[in-house]
XYZ file of C-alpha atoms in Angstrom:
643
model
C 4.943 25.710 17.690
C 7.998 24.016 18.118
C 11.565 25.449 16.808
C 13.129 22.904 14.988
C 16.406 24.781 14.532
C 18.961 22.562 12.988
C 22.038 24.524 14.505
C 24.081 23.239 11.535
C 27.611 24.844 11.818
C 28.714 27.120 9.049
C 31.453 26.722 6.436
C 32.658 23.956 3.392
C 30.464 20.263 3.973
C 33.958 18.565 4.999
C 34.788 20.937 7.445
C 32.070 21.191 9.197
C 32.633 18.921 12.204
C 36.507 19.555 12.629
C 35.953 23.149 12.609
C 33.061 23.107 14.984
C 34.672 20.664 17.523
C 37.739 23.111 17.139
C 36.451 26.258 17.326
C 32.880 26.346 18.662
C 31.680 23.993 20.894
C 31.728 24.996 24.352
C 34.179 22.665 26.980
C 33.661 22.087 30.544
C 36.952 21.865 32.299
C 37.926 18.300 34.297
C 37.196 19.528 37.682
C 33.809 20.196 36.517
C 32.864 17.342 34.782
C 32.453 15.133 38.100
C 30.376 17.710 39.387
C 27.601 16.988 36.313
C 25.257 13.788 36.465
C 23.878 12.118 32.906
C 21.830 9.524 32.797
C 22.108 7.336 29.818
C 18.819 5.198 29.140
C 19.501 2.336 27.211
C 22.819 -0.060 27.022
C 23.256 -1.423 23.383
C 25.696 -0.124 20.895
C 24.960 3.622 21.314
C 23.779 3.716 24.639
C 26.546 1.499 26.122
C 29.383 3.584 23.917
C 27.671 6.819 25.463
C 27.976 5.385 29.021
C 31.845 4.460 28.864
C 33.057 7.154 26.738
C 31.111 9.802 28.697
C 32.333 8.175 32.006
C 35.813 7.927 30.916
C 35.710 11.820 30.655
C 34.704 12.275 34.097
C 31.131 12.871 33.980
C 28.954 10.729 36.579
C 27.322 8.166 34.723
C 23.690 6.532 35.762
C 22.769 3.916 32.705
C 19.503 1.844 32.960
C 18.388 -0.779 31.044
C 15.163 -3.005 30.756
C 16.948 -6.229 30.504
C 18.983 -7.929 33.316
C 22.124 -7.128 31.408
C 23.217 -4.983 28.383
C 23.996 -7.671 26.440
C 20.475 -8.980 25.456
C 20.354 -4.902 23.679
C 18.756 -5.832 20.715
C 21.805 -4.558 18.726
C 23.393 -7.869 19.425
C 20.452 -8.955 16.869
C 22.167 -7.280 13.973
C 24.421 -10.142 11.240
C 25.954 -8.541 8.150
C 27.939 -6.141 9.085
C 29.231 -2.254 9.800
C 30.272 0.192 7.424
C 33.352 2.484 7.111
C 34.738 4.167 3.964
C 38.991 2.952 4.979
C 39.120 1.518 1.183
C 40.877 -1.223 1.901
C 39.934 -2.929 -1.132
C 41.234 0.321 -3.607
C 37.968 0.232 -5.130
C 36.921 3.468 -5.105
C 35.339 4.358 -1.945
C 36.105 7.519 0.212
C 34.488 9.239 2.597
C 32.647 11.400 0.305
C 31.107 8.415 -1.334
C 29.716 6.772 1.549
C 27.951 9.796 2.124
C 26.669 10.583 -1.223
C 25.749 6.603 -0.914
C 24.080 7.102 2.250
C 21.766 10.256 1.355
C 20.963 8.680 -1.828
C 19.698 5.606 -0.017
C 17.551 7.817 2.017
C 16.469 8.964 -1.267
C 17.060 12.610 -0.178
C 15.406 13.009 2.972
C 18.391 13.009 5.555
C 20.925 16.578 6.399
C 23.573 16.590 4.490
C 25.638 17.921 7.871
C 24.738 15.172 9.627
C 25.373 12.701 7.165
C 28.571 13.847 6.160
C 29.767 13.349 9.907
C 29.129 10.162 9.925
C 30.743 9.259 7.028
C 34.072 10.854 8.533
C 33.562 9.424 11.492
C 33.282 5.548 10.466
C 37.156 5.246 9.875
C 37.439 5.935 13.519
C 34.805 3.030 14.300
C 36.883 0.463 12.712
C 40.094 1.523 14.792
C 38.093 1.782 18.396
C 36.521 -1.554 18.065
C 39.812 -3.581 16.775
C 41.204 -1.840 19.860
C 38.360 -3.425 21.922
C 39.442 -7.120 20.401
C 36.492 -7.087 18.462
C 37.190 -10.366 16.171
C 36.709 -8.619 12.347
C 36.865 -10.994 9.389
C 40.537 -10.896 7.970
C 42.240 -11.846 4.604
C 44.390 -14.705 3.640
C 47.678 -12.058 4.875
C 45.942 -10.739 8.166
C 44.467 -7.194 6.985
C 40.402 -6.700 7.581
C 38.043 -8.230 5.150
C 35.028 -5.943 3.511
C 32.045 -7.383 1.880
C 29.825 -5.023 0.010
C 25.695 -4.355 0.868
C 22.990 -2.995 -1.056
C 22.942 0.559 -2.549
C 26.711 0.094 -2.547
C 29.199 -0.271 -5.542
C 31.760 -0.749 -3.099
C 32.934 -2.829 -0.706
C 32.833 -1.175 2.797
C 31.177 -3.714 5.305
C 33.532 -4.933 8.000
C 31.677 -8.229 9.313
C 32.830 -10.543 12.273
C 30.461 -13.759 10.035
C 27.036 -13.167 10.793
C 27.465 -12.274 14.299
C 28.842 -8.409 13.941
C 26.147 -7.058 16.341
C 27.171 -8.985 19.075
C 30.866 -8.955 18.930
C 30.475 -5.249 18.618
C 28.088 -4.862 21.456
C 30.237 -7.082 23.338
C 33.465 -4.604 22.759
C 31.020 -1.681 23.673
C 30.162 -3.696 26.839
C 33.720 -4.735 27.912
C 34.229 -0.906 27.911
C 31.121 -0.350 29.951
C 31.744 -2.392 32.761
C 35.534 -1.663 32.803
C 33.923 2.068 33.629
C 31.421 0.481 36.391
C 34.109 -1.467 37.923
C 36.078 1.696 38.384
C 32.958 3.312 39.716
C 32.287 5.753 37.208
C 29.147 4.173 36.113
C 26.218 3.053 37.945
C 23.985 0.293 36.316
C 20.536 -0.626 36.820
C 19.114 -3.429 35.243
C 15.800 -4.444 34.869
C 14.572 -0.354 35.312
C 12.568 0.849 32.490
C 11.841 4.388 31.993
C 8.396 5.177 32.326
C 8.158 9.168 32.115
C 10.590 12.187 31.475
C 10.687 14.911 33.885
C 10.941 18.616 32.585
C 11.790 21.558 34.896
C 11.831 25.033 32.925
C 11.626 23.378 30.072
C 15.034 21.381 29.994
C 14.920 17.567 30.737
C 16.036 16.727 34.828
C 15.398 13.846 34.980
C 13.377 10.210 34.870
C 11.218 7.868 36.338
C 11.504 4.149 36.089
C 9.856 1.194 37.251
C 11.797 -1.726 38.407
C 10.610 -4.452 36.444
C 11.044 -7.389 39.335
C 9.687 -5.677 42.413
C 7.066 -2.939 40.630
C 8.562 -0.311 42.642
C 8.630 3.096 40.812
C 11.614 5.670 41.875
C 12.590 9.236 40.820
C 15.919 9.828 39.287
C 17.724 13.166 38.371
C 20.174 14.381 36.528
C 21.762 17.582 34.529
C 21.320 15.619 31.601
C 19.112 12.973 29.852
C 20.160 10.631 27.099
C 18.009 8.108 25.218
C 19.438 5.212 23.094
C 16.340 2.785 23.241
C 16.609 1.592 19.648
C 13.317 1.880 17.503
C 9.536 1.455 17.717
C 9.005 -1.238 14.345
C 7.137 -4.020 17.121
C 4.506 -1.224 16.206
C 3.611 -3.893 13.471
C 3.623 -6.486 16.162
C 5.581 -9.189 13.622
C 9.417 -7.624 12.922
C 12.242 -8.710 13.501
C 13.002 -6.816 16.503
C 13.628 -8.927 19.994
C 10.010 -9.004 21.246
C 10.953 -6.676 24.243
C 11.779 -3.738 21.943
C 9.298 -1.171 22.491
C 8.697 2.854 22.127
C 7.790 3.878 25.546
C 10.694 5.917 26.380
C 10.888 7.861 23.607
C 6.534 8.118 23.487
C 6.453 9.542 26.646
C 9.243 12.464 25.664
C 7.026 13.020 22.951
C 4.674 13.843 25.486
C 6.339 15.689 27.361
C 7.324 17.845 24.226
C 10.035 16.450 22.360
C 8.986 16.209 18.599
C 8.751 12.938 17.036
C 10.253 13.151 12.968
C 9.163 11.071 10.260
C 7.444 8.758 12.396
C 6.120 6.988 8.858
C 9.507 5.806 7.835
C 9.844 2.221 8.486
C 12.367 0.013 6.631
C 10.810 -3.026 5.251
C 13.953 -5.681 4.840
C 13.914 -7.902 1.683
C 15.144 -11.087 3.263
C 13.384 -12.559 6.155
C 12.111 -15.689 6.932
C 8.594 -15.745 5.723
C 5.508 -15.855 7.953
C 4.217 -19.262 8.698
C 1.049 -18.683 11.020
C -0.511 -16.768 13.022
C 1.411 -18.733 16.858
C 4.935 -16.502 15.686
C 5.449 -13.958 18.165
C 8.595 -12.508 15.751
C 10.144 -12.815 12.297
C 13.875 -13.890 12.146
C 16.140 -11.854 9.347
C 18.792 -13.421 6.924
C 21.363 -11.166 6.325
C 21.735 -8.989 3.860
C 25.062 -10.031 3.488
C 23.719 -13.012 1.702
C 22.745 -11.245 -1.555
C 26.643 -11.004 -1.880
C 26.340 -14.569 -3.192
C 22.390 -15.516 -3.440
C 20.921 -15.341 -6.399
C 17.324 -14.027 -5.836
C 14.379 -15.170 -8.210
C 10.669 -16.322 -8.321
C 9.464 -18.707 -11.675
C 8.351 -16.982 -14.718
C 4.992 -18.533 -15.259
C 2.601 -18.902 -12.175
C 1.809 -22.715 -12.884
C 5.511 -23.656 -12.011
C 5.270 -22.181 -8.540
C 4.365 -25.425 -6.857
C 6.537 -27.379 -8.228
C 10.643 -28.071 -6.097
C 13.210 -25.643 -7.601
C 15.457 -28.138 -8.631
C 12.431 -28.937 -11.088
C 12.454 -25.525 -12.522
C 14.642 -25.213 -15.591
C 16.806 -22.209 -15.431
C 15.280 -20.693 -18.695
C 11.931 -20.514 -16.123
C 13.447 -18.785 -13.760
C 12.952 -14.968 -13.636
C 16.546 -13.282 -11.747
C 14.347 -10.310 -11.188
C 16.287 -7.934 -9.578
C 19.449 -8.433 -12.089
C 16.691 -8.008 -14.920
C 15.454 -4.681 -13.368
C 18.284 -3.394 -11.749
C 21.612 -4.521 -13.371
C 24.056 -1.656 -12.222
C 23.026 -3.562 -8.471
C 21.597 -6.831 -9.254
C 20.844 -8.592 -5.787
C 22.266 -5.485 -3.835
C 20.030 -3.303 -4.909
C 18.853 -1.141 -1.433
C 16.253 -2.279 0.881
C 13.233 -0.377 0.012
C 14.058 -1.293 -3.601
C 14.481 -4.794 -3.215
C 11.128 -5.686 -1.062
C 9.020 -3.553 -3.443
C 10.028 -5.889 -6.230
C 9.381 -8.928 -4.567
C 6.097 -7.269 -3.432
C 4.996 -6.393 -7.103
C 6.452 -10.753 -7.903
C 4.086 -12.086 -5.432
C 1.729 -9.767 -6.065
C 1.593 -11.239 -10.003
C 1.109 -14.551 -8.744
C 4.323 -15.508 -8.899
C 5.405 -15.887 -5.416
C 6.454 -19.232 -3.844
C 5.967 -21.452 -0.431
C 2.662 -22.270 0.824
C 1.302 -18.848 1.251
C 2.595 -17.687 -2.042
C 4.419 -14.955 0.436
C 8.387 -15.980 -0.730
C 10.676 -15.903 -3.155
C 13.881 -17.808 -3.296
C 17.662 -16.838 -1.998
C 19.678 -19.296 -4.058
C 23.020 -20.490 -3.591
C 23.604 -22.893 -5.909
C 25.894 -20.968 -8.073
C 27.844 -19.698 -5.192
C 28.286 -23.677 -4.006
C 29.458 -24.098 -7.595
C 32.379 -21.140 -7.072
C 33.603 -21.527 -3.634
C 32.337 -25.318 -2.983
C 29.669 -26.074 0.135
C 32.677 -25.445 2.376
C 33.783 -22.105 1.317
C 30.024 -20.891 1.622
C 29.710 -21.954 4.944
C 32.874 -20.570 5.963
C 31.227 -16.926 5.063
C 27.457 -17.676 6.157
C 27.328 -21.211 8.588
C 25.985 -19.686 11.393
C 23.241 -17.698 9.078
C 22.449 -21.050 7.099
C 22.413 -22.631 10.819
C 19.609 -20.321 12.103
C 17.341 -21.312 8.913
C 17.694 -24.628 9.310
C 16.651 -24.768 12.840
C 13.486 -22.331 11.902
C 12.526 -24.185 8.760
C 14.327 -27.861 9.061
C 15.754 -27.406 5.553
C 19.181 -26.703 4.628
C 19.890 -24.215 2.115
C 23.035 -25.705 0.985
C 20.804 -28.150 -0.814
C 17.822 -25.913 -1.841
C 17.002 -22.366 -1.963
C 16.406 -20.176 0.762
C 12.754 -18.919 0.684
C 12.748 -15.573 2.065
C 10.234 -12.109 2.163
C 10.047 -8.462 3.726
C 9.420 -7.713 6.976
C 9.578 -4.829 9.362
C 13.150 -4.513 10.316
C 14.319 -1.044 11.334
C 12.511 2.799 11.994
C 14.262 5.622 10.339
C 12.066 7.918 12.282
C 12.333 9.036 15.405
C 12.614 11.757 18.228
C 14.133 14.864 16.426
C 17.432 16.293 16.712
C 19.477 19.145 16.138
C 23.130 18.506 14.687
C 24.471 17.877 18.572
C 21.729 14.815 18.330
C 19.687 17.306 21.319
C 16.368 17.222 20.848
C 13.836 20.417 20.812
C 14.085 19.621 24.699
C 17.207 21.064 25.876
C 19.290 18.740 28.022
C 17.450 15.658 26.223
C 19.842 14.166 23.620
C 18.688 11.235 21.364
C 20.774 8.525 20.048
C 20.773 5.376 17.430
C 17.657 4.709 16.427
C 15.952 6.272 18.864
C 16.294 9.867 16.870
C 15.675 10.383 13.127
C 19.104 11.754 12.293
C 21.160 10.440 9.303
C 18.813 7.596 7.145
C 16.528 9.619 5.355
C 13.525 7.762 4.083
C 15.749 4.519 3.741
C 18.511 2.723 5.655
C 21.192 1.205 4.050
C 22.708 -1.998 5.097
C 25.236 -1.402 7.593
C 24.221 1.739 8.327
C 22.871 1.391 11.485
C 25.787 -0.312 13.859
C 27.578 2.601 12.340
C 25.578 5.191 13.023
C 25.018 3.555 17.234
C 28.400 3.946 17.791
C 29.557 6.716 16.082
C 27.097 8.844 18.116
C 27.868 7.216 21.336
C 31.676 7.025 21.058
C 32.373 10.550 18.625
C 29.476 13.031 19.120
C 27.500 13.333 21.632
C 30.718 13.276 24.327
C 31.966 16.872 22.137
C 28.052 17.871 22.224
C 26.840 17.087 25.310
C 29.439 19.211 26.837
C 28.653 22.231 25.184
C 25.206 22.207 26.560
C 26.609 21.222 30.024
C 28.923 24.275 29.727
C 25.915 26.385 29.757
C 24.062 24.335 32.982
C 25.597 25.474 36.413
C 27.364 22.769 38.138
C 25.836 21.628 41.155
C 22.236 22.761 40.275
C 20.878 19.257 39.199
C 17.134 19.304 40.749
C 15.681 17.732 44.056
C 13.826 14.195 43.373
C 11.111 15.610 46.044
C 10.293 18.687 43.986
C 6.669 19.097 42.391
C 7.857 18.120 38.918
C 9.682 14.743 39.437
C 5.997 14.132 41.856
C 3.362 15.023 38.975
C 5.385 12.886 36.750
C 5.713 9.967 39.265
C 1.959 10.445 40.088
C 1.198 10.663 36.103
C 2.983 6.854 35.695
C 1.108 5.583 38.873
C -2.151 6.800 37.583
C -1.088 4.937 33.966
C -0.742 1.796 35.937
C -3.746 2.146 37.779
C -5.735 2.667 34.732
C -4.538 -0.504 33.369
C -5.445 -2.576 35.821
C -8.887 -1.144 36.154
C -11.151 -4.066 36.028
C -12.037 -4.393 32.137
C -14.937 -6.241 30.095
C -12.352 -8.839 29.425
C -14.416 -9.263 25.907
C -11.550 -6.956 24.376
C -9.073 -10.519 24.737
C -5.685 -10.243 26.285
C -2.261 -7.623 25.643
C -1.406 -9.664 23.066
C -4.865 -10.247 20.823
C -4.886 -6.509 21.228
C -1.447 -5.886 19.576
C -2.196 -8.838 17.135
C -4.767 -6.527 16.015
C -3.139 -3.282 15.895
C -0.493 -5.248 14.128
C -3.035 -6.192 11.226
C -3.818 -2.662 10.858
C -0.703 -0.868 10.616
C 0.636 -3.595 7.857
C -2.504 -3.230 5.952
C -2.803 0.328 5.958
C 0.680 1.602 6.316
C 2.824 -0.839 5.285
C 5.082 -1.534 2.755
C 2.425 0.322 0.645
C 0.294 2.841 1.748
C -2.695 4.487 -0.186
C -4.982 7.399 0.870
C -7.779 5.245 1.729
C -5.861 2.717 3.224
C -4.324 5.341 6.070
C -7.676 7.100 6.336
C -9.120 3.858 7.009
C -6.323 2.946 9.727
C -7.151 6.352 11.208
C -10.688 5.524 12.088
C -9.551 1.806 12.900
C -6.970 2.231 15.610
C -8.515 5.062 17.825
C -11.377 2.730 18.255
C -9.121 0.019 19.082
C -7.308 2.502 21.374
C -10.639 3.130 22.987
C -11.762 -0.748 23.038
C -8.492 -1.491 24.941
C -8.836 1.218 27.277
C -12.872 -0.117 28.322
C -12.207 -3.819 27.911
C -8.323 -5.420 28.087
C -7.868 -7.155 31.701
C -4.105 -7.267 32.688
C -3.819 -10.076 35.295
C -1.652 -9.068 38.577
C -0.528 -5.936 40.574
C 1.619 -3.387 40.186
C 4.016 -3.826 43.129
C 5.708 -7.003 41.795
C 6.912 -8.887 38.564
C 4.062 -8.582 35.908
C 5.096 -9.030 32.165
C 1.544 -8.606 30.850
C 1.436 -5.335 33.010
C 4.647 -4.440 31.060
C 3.202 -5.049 27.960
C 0.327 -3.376 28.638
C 2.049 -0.115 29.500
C 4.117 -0.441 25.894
C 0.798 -1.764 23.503
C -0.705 1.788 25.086
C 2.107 3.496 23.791
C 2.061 1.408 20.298
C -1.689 2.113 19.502
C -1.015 5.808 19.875
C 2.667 5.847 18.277
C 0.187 3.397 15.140
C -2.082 6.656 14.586
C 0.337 8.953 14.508
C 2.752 6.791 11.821
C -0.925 7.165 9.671
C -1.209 10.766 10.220
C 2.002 11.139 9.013
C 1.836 9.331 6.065
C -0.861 10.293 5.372
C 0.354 14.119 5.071
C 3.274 12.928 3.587
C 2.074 13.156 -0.078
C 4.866 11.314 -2.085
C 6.843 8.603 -1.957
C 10.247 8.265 -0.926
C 12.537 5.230 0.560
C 10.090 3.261 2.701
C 7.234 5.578 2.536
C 5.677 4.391 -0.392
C 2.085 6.078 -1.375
C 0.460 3.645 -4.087
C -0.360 7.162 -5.959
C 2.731 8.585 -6.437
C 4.493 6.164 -8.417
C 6.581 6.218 -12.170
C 5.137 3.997 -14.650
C 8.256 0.951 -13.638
C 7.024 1.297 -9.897
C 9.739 3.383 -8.316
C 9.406 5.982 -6.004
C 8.062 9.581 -7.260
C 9.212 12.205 -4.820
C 8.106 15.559 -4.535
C 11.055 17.689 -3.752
C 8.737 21.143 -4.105
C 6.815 20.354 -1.544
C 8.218 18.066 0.752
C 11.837 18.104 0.960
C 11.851 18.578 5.031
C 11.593 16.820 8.194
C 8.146 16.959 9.604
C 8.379 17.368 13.125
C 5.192 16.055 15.333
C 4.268 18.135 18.223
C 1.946 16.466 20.929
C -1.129 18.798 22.022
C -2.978 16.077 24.341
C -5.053 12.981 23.860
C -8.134 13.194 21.602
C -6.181 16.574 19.830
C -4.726 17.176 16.283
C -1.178 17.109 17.398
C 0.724 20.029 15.344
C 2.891 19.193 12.439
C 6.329 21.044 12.174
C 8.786 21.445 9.320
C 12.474 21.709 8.850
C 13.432 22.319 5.528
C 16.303 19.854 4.131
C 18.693 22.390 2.295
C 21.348 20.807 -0.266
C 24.519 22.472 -0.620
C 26.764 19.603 -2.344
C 24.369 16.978 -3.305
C 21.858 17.672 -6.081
C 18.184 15.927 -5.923
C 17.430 13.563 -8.167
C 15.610 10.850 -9.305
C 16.974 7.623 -7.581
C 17.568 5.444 -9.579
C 19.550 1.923 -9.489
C 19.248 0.955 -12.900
């Protein structure tokens, strides 16, 4: 079984990080550091901050990415904003309270080290990426503006309007190709890692396939980051870019690198609602539109058909300020979709499928005037316009949840190294500091601060311990059974099939179906059971009937999707299995059993207060379930509540 030592340093919760960066991390001296090779796999916010901060210290840099440049990352997806605890309003916030805020959100399930570091590491954030020229909202007399998200009393969210993912990817991409102009960073575009290669147990190395010419190449290295965001397309509808897949971090699973928490998936409160079954993706509103939306559904069911500006206001139920008044419409994610679950749910929901409820502005209009709305949100109102062809100026948004973000992921250790030594994991990718939930904000913070403020201390202290100048041969026997192992994936694939099975996409359609229905936003014990019989025959109907059009040796997307749907139908059981195991409920895992009598979440801290660490044993195997206990030292459990 796998070790999942945390390697938390010792001493008081705030000192943690300064003393260990001071006192215990290992450093490798200048001279050395062009002598070591990492390859960074992935180029959004943590991947390109890795890439340019770790080049700028003199390692060799090798960073690929699937798209034809870093800036389609999927982190330039990402509206409302990023969080950092500089109290600029003097409202109360501090460093400590963005981390009790933050493991409270993850409603107990996160380290408290790890946590805590990020926390003291967001005032940095702010500093490196006004440095960059990234354009943050300002006040009236020039100092940065802060809006506040949910599961926040506070207002900590710096915001460049509803485009903060891409200005900041942008400022971590100026710095990234500064470093490649200089030399110190090689990029490869359009090379998507296929396989992990493991030589003595420590991770050497890659292999990729380039997407526009099929050819598949061999790549090593001393060390191996990933920063490939998370698996949610799992559910086939999200609202991740369509590309986003799990097949770099999948196949480190299998090649022993435990997967945590894979059951964790954050279900966001305000998306555009489905309309059919043509949509290839859902499209988020920003959280940062419950600052001034007003969110409610009508009180009696008969009234649901009928315009909103027909609905008296003494019929409409404000449900979240009813339930939740210390938070009103910024009450957390989890939270938030539950409730307008449990509205539709009564009958009460509106739109055509009865899947909505409305985002209202009209009071907001009333404040600040249509102008001064639009001023904080155009560009947001803009997108739903175009999508739905109505303007929520003049009537309500109609929004629902949706598959938005992963809080599990490959595990780490407090130097974000996975149980593979020399493979470190980063952003979304790893499990690290969300806990059960995410809150708003949290996850632009968390990219960067990883890419530009820990791993470049933690990294080196495992390189201290690798001799320089070792770094493998490409032509040895383990970079050639793992190149053989992604040939022989490819050839399997495009195997002549049935063709009854229907294309890639029907396939994931499918899969899609099942994983909403049985581990969705709720999950029962017969539901999971029943998507663990359900998707390893799918897995095995793909496998005997799916026909991928094309060859290998050039440009085939349905080849590429094939590859990643393989990965999904697997990564699908596994999210069962481990909610399944998971008996309680907690942030975005909630089991329909283990509820209060109001409908919140009923954790069992006894039992499962740990990380459960999945171990692959092979296909058609019970993979092996680890644990790493989650040990409080300054925060004391309790029930979450936002009342």
């Amino acid at each position: 079984m796998a070790n999942l030592e945390s390697k938390i340093p010792s001493g008081a919760l705030p000192d943690k990080w300064r003393k260990y960066k001071a006192e215990s991390l290992k450093l490798v001296n200048p001279a050395n550091k062009r002598k070591y090779e990492v390859i960074v796999v992935g180029a959004g916010l943590a991947g390109s901050s890795a890439s340019a901060t770790l080049s700028e210290l003199g390692y060799k840099v090798k960073t690929f990415v699937f798209h034809d440049t870093p800036r389609r990352a999927h982190s330039i997806a990402a509206q409302g904003g990023v969080n950092a605890a500089k109290n600029y309003q003097n409202d109360g916030d501090s460093v400590y309270r963005l981390f009790y805020d933050t493991i409270k959100g993850g409603d107990y399930r996160a380290r408290e080290a790890n946590v805590h570091r990020l926390a003291e590491v967001s005032v940095n954030i702010i500093d490196q990426c006004v440095a960059q020229g990234v354009p943050f909202a300002r006040e009236y007399g020039g100092l940065l503006a802060n809006r506040s998200f949910g599961g926040a009393q506070v207002s900590r969210t710096f915001y460049a309007r509803g485009q903060t993912g891409q200005q900041l990817l942008l400022g971590a991409y100026s710095a990234l190709m500064k470093q490649a102009g200089a030399g110190a960073v090689e990029i490869f575009p359009n090379e998507e890692m296929c396989d992990l290669v493991v030589i003595d147990g420590q991770a050497k190395g890659i292999i990729t396939r380039n997407l526009n010419t099929g050819e598949i190449r061999r790549w090593a290295a001393d060390a191996v980051i990933l920063a490939t965001g998370g698996y949610g397309n799992v559910f086939n509808l999200s609202t991740y870019a369509r590309g986003s897949n799990a097949t770099a971090i999948w196949r480190a699973y299998k090649r022993g690198a435990c997967f945590a928490n894979p059951c964790y998936t954050q279900i966001h409160p305000t998306c555009i609602p489905v309309s059919g079954d043509y949509q290839s993706k859902l499209t988020l509103m920003s959280e940062s539109l419950r600052n001034d939306g007003r969110i409610w559904v009508p009180k009696k069911k008969e009234d649901c058909g009928k315009p909103p500006a027909e609905i008296a206001e003494e019929d409409r139920d404000y449900y979240l300020e009813r339930i939740y008044p210390s938070f009103g419409n910024l009450a957390p994610r989890d939270v938030s979709s539950r409730a307008a679950k449990r509205m539709c749910d009564e009958g009460r929901g509106v739109g055509e499928t009865g899947l909505g409820v409305y985002l209202d502005f009209a009071d907001a209009i009333k404040r600040f005037g249509e102008a001064g709305v639009k001023e904080r949100y155009g560009n947001l109102f803009d997108i739903y316009h175009e999508i739905t062809n109505e303007s929520a100026y003049k009537t309500p948004m109609r929004i629902y949840p949706a598959v938005h973000y992963t809080m599990g992921g490959l595990w780490v250790d407090y130097n974000l190294m996975s149980n593979v030594p020399g493979l470190f994991v980063l952003g979304e990718a790893n499990f690290s500091d969300h806990g059960a939930n995410r809150l708003g904000a949290s996850a632009l913070m968390q990219g960067l601060a990883d890419g530009y403020f820990v791993v470049p201390y933690t990294i080196g202290n495992y390189l201290a311990g690798v001799k320089p100048g070792s770094r493998p041969s490409v032509d040895g026997p383990a970079f050639k059974e793992a190149e053989e192992n992604v040939r022989n994936t490819f050839k399997r694939l495009l195997a002549p099939g049935t063709g009854k099975g229907g294309s890639v996409n029907d396939f994931h359609k499918r899969l899609g179906k099942i994983m909403w229905e049985c581990c969705g936003m709720a999950r029962t014990k017969q539901t999971l059971e029943r998507g663990l019989k359900e998707i390893p025959a799918l897995r095995e109907e793909y496998w005997k009937t799916v026909t991928v059009p094309g060859s290998a040796d050039n440009l085939n997307q349905a080849l590429e999707r094939a590859n990643r749907v393989a990965d999904f139908i697997e990564l699908g059981e596994l999210m069962c299995l481990d909610a399944l195991t998971r008996e309680e409920s907690c942030g975005g895992h909630f089991r329909e059993e283990h509820q209060y009598p109001d409908g919140e979440c009923k954790r069992d801290d006894e039992n499962f207060a740990h990380v459960a660490g999945w171990e692959w044993q092979g296909e058609g195997k019970q993979q092996i379930r680890n644990v790493e206990p989650l040990n409080y030292e300054t925060v004391k459990m309790s029930v979450r509540s936002y009342k």
